[in-house]
PDB file of C-alpha atoms in Angstrom:
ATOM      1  CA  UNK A   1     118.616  63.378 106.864  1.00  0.00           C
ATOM      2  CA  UNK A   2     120.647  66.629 106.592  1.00  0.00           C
ATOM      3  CA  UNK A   3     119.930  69.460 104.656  1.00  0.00           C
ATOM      4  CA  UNK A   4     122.546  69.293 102.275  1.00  0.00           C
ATOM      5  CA  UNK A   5     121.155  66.189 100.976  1.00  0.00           C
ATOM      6  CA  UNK A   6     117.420  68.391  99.595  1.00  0.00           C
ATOM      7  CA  UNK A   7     119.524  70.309  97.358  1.00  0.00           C
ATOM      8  CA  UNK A   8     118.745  68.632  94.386  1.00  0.00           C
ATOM      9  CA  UNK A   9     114.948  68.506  95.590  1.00  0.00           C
ATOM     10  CA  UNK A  10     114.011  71.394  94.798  1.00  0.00           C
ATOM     11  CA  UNK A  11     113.873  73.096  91.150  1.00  0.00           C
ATOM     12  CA  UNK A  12     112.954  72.292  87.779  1.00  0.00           C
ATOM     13  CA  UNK A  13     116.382  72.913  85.978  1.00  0.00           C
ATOM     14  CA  UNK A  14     118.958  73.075  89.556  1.00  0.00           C
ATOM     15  CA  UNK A  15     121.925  71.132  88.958  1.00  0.00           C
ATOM     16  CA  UNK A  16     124.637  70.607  91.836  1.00  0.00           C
ATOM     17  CA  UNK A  17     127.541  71.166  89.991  1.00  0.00           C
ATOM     18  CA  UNK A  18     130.657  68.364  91.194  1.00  0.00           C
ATOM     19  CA  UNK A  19     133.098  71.207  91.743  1.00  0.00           C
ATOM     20  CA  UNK A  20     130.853  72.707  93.979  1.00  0.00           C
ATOM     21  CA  UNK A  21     130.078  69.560  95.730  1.00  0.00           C
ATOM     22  CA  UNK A  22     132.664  67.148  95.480  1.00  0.00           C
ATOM     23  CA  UNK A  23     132.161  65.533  98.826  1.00  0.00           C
ATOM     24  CA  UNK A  24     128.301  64.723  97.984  1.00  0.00           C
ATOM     25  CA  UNK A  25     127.513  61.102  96.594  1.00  0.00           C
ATOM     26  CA  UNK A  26     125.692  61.076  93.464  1.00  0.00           C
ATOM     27  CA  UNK A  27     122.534  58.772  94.415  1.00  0.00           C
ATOM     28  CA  UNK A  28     121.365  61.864  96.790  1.00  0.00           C
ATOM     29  CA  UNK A  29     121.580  63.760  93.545  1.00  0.00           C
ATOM     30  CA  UNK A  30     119.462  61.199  92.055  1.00  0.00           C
ATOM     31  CA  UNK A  31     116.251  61.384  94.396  1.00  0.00           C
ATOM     32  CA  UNK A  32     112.939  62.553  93.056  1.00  0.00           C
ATOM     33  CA  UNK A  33     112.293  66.319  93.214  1.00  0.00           C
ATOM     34  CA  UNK A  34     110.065  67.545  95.926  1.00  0.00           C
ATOM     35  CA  UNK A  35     106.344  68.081  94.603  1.00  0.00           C
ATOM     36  CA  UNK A  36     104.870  72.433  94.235  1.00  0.00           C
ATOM     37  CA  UNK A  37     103.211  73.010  96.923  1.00  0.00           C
ATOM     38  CA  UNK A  38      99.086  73.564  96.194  1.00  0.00           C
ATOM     39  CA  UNK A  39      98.266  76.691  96.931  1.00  0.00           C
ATOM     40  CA  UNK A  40      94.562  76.262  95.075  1.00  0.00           C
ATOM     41  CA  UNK A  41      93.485  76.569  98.938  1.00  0.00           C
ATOM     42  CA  UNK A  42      95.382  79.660 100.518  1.00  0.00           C
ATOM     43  CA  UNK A  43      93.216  82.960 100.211  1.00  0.00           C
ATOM     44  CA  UNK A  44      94.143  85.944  98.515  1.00  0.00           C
ATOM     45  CA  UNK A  45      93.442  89.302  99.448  1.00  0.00           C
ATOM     46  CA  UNK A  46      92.668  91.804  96.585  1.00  0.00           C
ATOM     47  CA  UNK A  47      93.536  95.359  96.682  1.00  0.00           C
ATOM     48  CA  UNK A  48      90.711  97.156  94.887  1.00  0.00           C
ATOM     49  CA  UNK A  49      90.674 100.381  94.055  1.00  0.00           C
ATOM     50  CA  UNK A  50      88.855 102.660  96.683  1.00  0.00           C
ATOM     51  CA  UNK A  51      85.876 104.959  94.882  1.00  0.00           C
ATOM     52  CA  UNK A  52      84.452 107.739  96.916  1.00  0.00           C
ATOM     53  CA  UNK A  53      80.401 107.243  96.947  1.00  0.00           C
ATOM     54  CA  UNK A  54      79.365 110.685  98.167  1.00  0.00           C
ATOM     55  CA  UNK A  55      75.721 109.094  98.342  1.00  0.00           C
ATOM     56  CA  UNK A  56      76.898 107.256 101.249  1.00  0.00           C
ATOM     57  CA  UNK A  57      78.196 110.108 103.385  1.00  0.00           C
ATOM     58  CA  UNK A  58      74.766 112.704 102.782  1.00  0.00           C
ATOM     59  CA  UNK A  59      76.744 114.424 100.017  1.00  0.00           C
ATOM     60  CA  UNK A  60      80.042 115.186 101.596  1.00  0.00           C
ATOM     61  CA  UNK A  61      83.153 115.031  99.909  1.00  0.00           C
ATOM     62  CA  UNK A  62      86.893 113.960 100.968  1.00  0.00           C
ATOM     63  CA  UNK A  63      88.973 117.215 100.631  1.00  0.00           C
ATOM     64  CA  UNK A  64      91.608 114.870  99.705  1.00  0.00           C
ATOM     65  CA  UNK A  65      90.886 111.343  97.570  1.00  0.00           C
ATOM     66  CA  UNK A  66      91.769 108.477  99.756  1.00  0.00           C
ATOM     67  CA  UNK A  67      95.456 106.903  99.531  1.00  0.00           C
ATOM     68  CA  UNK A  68      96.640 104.028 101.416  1.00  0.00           C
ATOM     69  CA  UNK A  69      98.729 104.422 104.008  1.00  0.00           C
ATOM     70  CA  UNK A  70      97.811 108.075 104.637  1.00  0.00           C
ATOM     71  CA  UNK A  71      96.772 109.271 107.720  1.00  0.00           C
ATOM     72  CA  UNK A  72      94.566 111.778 107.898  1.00  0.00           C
ATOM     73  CA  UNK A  73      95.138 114.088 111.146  1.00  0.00           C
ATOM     74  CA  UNK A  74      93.716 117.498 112.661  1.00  0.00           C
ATOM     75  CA  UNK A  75      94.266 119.031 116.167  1.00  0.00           C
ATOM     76  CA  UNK A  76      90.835 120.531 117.937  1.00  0.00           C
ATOM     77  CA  UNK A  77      89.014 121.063 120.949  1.00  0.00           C
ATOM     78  CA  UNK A  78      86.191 119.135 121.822  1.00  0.00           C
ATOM     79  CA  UNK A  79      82.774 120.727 122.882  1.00  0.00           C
ATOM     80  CA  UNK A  80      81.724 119.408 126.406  1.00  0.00           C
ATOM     81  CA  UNK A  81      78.320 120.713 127.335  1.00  0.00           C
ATOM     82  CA  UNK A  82      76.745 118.283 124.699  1.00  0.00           C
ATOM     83  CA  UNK A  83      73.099 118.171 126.461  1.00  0.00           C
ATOM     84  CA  UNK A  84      72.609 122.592 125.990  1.00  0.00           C
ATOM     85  CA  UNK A  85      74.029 122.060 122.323  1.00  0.00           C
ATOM     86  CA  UNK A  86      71.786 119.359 121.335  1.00  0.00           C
ATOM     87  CA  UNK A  87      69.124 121.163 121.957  1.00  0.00           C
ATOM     88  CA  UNK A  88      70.157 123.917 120.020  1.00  0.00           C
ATOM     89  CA  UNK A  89      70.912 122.238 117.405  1.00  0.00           C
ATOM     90  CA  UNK A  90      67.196 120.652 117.509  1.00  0.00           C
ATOM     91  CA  UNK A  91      65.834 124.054 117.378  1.00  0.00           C
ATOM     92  CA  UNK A  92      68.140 125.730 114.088  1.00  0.00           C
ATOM     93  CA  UNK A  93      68.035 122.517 112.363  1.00  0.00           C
ATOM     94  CA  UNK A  94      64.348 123.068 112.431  1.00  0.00           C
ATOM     95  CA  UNK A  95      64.464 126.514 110.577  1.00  0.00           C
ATOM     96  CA  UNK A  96      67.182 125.679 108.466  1.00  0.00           C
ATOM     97  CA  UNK A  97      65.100 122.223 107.229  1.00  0.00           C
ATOM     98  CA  UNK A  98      62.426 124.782 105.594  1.00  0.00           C
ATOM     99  CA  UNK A  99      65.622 126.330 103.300  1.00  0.00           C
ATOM    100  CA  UNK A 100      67.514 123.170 102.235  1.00  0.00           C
ATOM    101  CA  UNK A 101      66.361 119.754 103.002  1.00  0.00           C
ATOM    102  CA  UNK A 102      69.611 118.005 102.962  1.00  0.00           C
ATOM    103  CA  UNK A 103      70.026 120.067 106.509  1.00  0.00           C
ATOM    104  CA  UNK A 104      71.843 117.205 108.578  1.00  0.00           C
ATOM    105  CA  UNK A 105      73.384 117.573 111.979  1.00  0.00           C
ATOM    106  CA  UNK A 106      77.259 117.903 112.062  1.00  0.00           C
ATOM    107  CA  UNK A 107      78.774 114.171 113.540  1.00  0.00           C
ATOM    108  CA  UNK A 108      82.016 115.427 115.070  1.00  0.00           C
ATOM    109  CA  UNK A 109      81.027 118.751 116.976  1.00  0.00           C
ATOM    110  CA  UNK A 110      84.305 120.352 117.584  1.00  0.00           C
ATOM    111  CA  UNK A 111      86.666 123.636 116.824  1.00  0.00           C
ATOM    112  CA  UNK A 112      89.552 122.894 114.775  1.00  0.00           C
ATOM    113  CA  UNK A 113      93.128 124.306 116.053  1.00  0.00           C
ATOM    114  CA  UNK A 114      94.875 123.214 112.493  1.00  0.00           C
ATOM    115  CA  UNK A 115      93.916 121.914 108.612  1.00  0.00           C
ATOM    116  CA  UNK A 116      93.138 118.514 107.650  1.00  0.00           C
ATOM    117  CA  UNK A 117      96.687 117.476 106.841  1.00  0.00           C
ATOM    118  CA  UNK A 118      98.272 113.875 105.956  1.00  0.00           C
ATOM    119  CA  UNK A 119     100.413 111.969 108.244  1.00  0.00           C
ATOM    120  CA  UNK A 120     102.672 108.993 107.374  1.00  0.00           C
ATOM    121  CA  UNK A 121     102.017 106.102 109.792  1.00  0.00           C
ATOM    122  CA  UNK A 122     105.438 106.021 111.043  1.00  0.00           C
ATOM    123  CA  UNK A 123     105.399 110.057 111.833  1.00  0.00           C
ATOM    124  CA  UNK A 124     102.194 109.616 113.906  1.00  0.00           C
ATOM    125  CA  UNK A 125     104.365 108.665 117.622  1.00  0.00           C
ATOM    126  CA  UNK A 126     106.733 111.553 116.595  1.00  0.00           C
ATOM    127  CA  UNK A 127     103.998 114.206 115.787  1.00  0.00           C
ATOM    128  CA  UNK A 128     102.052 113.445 118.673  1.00  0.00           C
ATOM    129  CA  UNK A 129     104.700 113.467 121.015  1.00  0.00           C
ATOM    130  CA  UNK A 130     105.824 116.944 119.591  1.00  0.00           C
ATOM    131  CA  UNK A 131     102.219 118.194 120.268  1.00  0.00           C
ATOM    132  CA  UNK A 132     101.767 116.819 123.745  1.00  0.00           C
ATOM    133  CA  UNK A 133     105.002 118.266 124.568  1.00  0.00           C
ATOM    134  CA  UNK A 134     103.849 121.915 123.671  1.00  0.00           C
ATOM    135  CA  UNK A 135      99.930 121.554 124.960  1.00  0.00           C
ATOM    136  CA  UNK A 136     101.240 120.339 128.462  1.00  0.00           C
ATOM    137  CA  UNK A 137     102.964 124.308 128.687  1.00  0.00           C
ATOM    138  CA  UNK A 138      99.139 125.990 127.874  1.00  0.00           C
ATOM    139  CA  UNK A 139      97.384 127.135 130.658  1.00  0.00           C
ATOM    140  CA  UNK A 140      93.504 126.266 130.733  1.00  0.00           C
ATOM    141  CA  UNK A 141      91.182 128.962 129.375  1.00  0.00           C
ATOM    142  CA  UNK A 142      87.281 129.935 129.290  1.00  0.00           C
ATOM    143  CA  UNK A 143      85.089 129.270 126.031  1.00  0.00           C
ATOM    144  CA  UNK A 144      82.477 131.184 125.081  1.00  0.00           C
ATOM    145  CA  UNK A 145      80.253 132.035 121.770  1.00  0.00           C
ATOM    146  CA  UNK A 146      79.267 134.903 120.858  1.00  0.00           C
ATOM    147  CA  UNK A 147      76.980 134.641 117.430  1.00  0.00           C
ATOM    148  CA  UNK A 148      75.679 132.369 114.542  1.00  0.00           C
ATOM    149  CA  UNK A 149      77.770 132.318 111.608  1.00  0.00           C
ATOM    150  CA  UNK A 150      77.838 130.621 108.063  1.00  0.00           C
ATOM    151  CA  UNK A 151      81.036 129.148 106.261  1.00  0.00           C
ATOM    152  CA  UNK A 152      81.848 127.517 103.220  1.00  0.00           C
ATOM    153  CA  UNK A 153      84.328 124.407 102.808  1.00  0.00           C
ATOM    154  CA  UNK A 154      87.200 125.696 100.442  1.00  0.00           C
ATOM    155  CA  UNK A 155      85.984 123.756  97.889  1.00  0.00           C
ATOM    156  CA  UNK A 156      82.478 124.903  98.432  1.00  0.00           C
ATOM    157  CA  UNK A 157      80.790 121.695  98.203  1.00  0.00           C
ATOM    158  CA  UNK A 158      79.208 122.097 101.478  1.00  0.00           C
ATOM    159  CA  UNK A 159      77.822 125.418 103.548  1.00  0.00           C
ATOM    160  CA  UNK A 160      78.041 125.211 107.677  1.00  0.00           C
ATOM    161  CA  UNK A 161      76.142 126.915 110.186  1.00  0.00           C
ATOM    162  CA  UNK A 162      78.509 127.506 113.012  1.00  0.00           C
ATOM    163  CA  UNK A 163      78.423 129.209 116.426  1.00  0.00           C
ATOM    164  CA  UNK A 164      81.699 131.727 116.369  1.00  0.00           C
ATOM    165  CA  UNK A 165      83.829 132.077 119.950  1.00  0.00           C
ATOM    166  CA  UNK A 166      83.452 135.270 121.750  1.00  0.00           C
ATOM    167  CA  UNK A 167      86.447 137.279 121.804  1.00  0.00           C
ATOM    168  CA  UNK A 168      88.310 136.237 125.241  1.00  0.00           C
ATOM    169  CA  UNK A 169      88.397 132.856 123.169  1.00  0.00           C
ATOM    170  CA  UNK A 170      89.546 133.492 120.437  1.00  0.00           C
ATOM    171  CA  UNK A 171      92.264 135.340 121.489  1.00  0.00           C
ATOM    172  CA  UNK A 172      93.411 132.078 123.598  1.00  0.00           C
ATOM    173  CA  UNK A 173      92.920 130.044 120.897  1.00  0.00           C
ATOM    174  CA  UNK A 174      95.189 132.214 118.848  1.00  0.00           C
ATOM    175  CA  UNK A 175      98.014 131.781 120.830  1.00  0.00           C
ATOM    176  CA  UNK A 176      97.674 127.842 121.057  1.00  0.00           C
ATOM    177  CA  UNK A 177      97.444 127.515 116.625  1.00  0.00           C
ATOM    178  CA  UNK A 178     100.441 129.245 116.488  1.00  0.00           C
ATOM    179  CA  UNK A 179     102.641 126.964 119.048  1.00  0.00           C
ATOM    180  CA  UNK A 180     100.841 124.330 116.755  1.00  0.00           C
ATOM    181  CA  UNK A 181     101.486 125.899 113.508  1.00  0.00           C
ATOM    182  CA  UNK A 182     105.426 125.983 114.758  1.00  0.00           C
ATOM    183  CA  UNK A 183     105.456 121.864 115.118  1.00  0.00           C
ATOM    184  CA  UNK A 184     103.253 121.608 111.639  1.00  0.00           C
ATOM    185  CA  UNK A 185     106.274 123.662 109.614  1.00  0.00           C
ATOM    186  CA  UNK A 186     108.923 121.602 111.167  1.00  0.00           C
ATOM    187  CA  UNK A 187     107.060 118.418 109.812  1.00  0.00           C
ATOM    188  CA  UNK A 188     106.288 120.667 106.548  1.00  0.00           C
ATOM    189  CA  UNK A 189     103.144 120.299 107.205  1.00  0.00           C
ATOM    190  CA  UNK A 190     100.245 123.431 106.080  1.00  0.00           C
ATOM    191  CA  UNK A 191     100.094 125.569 108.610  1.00  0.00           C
ATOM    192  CA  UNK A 192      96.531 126.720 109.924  1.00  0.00           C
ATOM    193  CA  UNK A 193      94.511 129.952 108.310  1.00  0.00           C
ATOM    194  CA  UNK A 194      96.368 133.152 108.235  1.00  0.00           C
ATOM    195  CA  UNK A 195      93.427 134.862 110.265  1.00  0.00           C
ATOM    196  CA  UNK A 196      91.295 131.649 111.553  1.00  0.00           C
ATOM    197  CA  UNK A 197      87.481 132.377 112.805  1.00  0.00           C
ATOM    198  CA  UNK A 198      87.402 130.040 115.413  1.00  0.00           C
ATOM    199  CA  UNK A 199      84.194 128.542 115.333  1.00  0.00           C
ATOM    200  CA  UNK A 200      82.125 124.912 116.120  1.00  0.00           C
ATOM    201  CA  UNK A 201      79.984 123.899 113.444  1.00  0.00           C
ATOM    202  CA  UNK A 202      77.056 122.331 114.095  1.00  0.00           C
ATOM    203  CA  UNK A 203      74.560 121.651 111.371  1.00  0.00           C
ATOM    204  CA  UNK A 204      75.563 121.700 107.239  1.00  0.00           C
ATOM    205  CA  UNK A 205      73.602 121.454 103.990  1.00  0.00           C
ATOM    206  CA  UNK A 206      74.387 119.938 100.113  1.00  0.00           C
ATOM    207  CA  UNK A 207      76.625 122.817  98.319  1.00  0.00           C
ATOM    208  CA  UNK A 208      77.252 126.512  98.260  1.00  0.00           C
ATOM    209  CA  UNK A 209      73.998 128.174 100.113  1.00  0.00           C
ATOM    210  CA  UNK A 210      75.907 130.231 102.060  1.00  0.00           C
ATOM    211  CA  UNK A 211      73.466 133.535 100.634  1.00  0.00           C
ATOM    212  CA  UNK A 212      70.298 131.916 101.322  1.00  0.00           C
ATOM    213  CA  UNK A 213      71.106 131.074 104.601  1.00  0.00           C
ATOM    214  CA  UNK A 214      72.190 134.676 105.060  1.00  0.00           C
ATOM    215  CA  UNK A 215      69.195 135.840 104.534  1.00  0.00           C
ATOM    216  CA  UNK A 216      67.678 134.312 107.847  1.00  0.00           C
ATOM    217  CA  UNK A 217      71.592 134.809 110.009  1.00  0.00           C
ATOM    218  CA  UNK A 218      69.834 137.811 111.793  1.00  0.00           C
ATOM    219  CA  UNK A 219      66.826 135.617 113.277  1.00  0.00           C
ATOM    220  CA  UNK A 220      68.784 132.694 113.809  1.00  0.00           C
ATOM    221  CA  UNK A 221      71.547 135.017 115.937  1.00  0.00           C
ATOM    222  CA  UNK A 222      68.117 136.770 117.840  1.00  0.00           C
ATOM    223  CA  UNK A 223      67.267 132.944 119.081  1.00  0.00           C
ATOM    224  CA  UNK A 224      71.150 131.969 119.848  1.00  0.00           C
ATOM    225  CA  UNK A 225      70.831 135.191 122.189  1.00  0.00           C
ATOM    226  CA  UNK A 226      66.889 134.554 123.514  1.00  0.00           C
ATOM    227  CA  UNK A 227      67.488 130.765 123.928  1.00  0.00           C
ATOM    228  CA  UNK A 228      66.366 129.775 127.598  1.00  0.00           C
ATOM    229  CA  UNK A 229      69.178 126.843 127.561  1.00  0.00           C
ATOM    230  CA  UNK A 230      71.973 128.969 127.124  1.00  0.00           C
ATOM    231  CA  UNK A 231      75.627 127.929 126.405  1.00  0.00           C
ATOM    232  CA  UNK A 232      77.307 128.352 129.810  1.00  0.00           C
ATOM    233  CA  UNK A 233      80.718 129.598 129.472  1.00  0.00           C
ATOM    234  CA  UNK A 234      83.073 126.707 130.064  1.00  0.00           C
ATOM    235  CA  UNK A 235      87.113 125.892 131.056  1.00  0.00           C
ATOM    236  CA  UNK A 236      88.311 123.907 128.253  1.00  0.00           C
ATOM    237  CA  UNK A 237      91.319 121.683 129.938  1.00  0.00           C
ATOM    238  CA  UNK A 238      92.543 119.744 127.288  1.00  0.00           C
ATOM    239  CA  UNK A 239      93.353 119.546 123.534  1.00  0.00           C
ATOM    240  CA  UNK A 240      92.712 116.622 120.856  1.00  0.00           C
ATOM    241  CA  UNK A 241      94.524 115.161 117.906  1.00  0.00           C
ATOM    242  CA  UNK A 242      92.635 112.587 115.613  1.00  0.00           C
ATOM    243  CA  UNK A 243      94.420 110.853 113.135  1.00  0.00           C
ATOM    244  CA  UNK A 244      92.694 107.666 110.959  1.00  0.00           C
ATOM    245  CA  UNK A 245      91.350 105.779 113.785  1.00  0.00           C
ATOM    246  CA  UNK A 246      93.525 107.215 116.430  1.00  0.00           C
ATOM    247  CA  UNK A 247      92.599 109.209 119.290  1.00  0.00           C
ATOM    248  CA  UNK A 248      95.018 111.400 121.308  1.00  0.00           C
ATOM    249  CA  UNK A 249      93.894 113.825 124.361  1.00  0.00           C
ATOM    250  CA  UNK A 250      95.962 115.984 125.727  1.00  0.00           C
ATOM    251  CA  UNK A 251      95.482 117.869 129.179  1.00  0.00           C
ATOM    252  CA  UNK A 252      96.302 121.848 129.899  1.00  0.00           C
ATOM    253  CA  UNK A 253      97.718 123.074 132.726  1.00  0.00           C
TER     254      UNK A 253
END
């Protein structure tokens, strides 16, 4: 049967018109309209709205509310030497339990090289590729830390304790935010801190307690400096972009 001849199947109120059609005999005109398909059976996906449940994330909260189809993306360098830094972290989180007791160990141990900004999906191949093209021209470099220091989020809903780079660092690390900071304002993108304190946070409590934790900086900086595990200085080799669920790594020269 050829298609011409379902015209007239289809639709409650189509009419084939004879001027139109003048060729086509009018019994095909005449069959019985195809039946609506049942769809009772087909399942539908709903698109709720998404509510933030800080509860469910030990009382952090998004800097940004999430939207679909944004991508949120930073740049950083990721702390090797995990097995020195865990212990550490054991021993401050300790101390730091006695202040606040929502004291909680920091999940993704790293030192940011830009903001929390928001990529399109379709701008993540072209961002990335800008960035891999200006990491693969930075030579590798030594990391050190030299203190313990505490930080606020901007919004001051949470207070970090953080160890701070020593200065051969951060003067490295200086050099690489600003190549970055030149790909972030050709995407218009927020660039990174005017004068950043580089620095790897590694435990965080509930809120603004960034003056009662001051009050105990100088004994947690004399066991950062007596510490029988000390952090070795290391060669950091390569650079990292997260964005969502994607993972990029990027090596130095």
């Amino acid at each position: 049967m050829s298609g011409l001849s379902y015209i007239c199947e289809y639709g409650e109120e189509e009419e084939i018109h004879p001027e139109e059609y003048e060729d086509l005999p009018k019994k095909q005109c005449q069959k019985p309209r195809l039946p609506r398909p049942n769809l009772s059976g087909v399942s539908v996906v709903s698109f709720e709205e998404h509510i933030e449940n800080s509860s469910l994330h030990r009382g952090r909260v998004r800097t940004f509310p999430h939207v679909r189809g944004n991508w949120a993306t930073f740049v950083y360098i990721e702390y090797p030497d995990k097995e020195n830094l865990f212990k550490l972290i054991d021993k401050f989180a300790v101390l730091l339990a006695t202040i606040d007791d929502s004291c909680c160990k920091c999940e993704d141990i790293h030192i940011s090289l830009s903001k929390t900004f928001v990529l399109k999906y379709h701008m993540i191949n072209t961002f990335t590729s800008c960035l891999q093209e200006v990491v693969n021209n930075i030579e590798s470099f030594e990391l050190g830390f030299e203190s313990i220091e505490v930080f606020c989020n901007e919004d001051r809903t949470r207070t970090f304790i953080a160890l701070k780079v020593d200065f051969i660092a951060h003067r490295n690390l200086i050099d690489i935010t600003k190549k970055i900071d030149n790909i972030l304002e050709d995407f218009r993108l927020p660039k990174f801190y005017h004068e950043p304190s580089f620095h790897m946070s590694i435990l965080s409590v509930n809120g603004d307690k960034k003056q009662d934790i001051s009050k105990i900086l100088n004994h947690l900086n004399q066991q950062f400096l007596e510490q029988e595990d000390r952090l070795d200085t290391i060669v950091i080799n390569k650079v990292n972009c997260k964005s969502g669920n994607k993972y990029f790594q990027y090596y130095l020269k």
